[in-house]
């Protein structure tokens, strides 16, 4: 196999990962790591570097549309980014001490949580009584509905959400992924932010979270140009295609199939990691 | 233009520029090395203690490569532009909050910027 063939295969794989990540709402970074490690046998560290770059690209690339629509709660995102960026710095500092096996187990657990979260009902949390803290921070917002009207919402448990965001940041720093699952968990389940606002705000935050640890990753040599270039371009194009398809496609069945698939991948990774096979 | 439009535009332009630069780097790489046999071995093991070429791990090395039209220099420059995109977004939001005299949120933006920049400088040192 020549370098050209490998690069094209990687580009195609990254495109599919971006497409699936976007259709299922998991994010391209989550899908590209098992593709590189289980599919190609690449070292976890290089896979994480490539995932980190693609997380920033998809967050910025697909995030811009949601910001424009007014779906993203920019204030909430900015406020919680304090927690995720500090977390990411801590995660990147800890990452040096973790070997491939430990990383595989942590990653497998995040995947399992992701699969479990996919089963949650997507709720707008009508009639939530906001907390005093959230009101003072002016985190209440509005979001556009299908008929074009704006719907107001309030939220609560700012402290709890902030703490979970810190953990999400640590995981981003270690794994290079956006940790969307924990971000949505914090906003949707804890702070009672409407589901659509939670997912778009989580996506909006990913870029900044990943940025906090990205320069250190470049300096450590984890972002390998030969892998990073096709992965970044492939995942971004896949994610953009996915965002377009999502408007006219029913992805319910796809999500269920994918849920089973990532559960199997997760169990495989945890098993191999525990057995020390990486 | 509202701040939403400004943020959306910054993100879109940043990610486009980054991908175009990295794509040009990828083309240079494939033109020079595309027909060489691929060795998976180099991606199989990573160690922090291995020496890593400054051409893709330091800002100075990346700039040199960029000016010298090397593949690595252009790809990593694309990565750097990509990293700068969300940072620009935070910076622009901060100016907007200052203009609106929303001191609390201007401060929040400043804190996030400080975390990112201090960590990046530490990485470069």
Coordinates of C-alpha atoms in Angstrom, one line a residue, chain B:
Chain B
X1 CA -24.4 42.8 12.4
X2 CA -25.4 41.2 15.6
X3 CA -23.0 39.4 17.8
X4 CA -24.6 36.0 16.8
X5 CA -23.8 36.8 13.2
X6 CA -20.3 37.9 14.0
X7 CA -19.6 34.7 16.0
X8 CA -21.1 32.5 13.3
X9 CA -19.1 34.3 10.6
X10 CA -15.8 34.1 12.5
X11 CA -16.2 30.4 13.1
X12 CA -17.1 29.7 9.5
X13 CA -14.2 31.7 8.0
X14 CA -11.7 30.3 10.5
X15 CA -12.5 26.7 9.9
X16 CA -12.6 27.2 6.1
X17 CA -9.2 28.9 6.1
X18 CA -7.7 26.2 8.4
X19 CA -9.0 23.4 6.2
X20 CA -7.8 25.0 2.9
X21 CA -4.3 25.5 4.4
X22 CA -4.2 21.9 5.7
X23 CA -5.5 20.6 2.4
X24 CA -2.7 22.4 0.5
X25 CA -0.3 20.8 2.9
X26 CA -1.8 17.4 2.3
X27 CA -1.5 17.9 -1.5
X28 CA 2.2 18.9 -1.1
X29 CA 2.7 15.8 1.1
X30 CA 1.0 13.4 -1.4
X31 CA 2.9 14.9 -4.4
X32 CA 6.2 14.4 -2.7
X33 CA 5.6 11.1 -0.9
X34 CA 2.3 9.7 -2.2
X35 CA 3.9 6.9 -4.2
X36 CA 6.2 5.7 -1.4
X37 CA 5.1 2.5 0.5
X38 CA 3.1 3.1 3.6
X39 CA 4.5 2.0 6.9
X40 CA 2.0 1.6 9.6
X41 CA 4.7 1.0 12.2
X42 CA 5.3 4.7 12.7
X43 CA 1.8 5.1 14.0
X44 CA 1.7 2.0 16.2
X45 CA 3.6 3.3 19.2
X46 CA 3.8 6.7 20.8
X47 CA 6.0 7.7 23.7
X48 CA 6.3 11.1 25.3
X49 CA 10.0 10.5 25.7
X50 CA 10.6 10.0 22.0
X51 CA 12.2 12.9 20.3
X52 CA 9.6 14.8 18.2
X53 CA 10.7 16.9 15.3
X54 CA 10.4 20.7 16.0
X55 CA 9.0 21.0 12.5
X56 CA 5.6 20.0 13.7
X57 CA 5.7 20.5 17.5
X58 CA 6.9 24.1 17.9
X59 CA 5.4 27.3 16.6
X60 CA 8.8 28.4 15.3
X61 CA 9.3 25.2 13.5
X62 CA 5.8 25.3 12.0
X63 CA 6.3 28.9 10.7
X64 CA 9.7 27.9 9.1
X65 CA 8.0 25.0 7.4
X66 CA 5.1 27.2 6.3
X67 CA 7.4 29.8 4.8
X68 CA 9.5 27.0 3.2
X69 CA 6.3 25.4 1.6
X70 CA 6.8 22.1 3.4
X71 CA 3.9 19.7 3.8
X72 CA 4.3 19.4 7.5
X73 CA 4.5 23.2 7.9
X74 CA 1.3 23.8 6.0
X75 CA -0.7 21.0 7.7
X76 CA 0.3 22.1 11.2
X77 CA -0.3 25.8 10.2
X78 CA -3.9 24.7 9.4
X79 CA -4.1 23.1 12.8
X80 CA -2.9 26.3 14.4
X81 CA -5.4 28.4 12.6
X82 CA -8.1 25.9 13.6
X83 CA -7.0 26.2 17.3
X84 CA -7.1 30.0 17.0
X85 CA -10.7 30.1 15.6
X86 CA -12.5 29.4 18.9
X87 CA -10.0 31.7 20.7
X88 CA -11.0 34.5 18.3
X89 CA -14.6 33.8 19.0
X90 CA -14.1 34.3 22.8
X91 CA -12.1 37.5 22.1
X92 CA -14.9 38.9 19.9
X93 CA -17.6 38.0 22.4
X94 CA -15.5 39.8 25.1
X95 CA -15.4 43.0 23.1
X96 CA -19.1 42.8 22.5
X97 CA -19.9 42.3 26.2
X98 CA -17.7 45.3 26.9
X99 CA -19.6 47.4 24.4
X100 CA -22.9 46.4 26.0
X101 CA -21.3 47.3 29.4
X102 CA -22.0 43.7 30.6
X103 CA -19.0 43.7 32.9
X104 CA -19.7 40.3 34.4
X105 CA -19.7 38.5 31.0
X106 CA -16.7 40.4 29.7
X107 CA -14.9 39.2 32.8
X108 CA -16.1 35.6 32.2
X109 CA -14.7 35.8 28.6
X110 CA -11.4 37.2 30.0
X111 CA -11.1 34.3 32.5
X112 CA -11.6 31.7 29.7
X113 CA -9.1 33.5 27.5
X114 CA -6.6 33.6 30.4
X115 CA -6.9 29.9 31.0
X116 CA -6.4 29.0 27.3
X117 CA -3.5 31.5 26.8
X118 CA -1.6 30.6 30.0
X119 CA -1.8 26.9 29.3
X120 CA -0.7 27.4 25.7
X121 CA 2.3 29.6 26.7
X122 CA 3.3 27.0 29.3
X123 CA 3.2 24.4 26.5
X124 CA 5.4 26.5 24.3
X125 CA 8.0 27.2 27.0

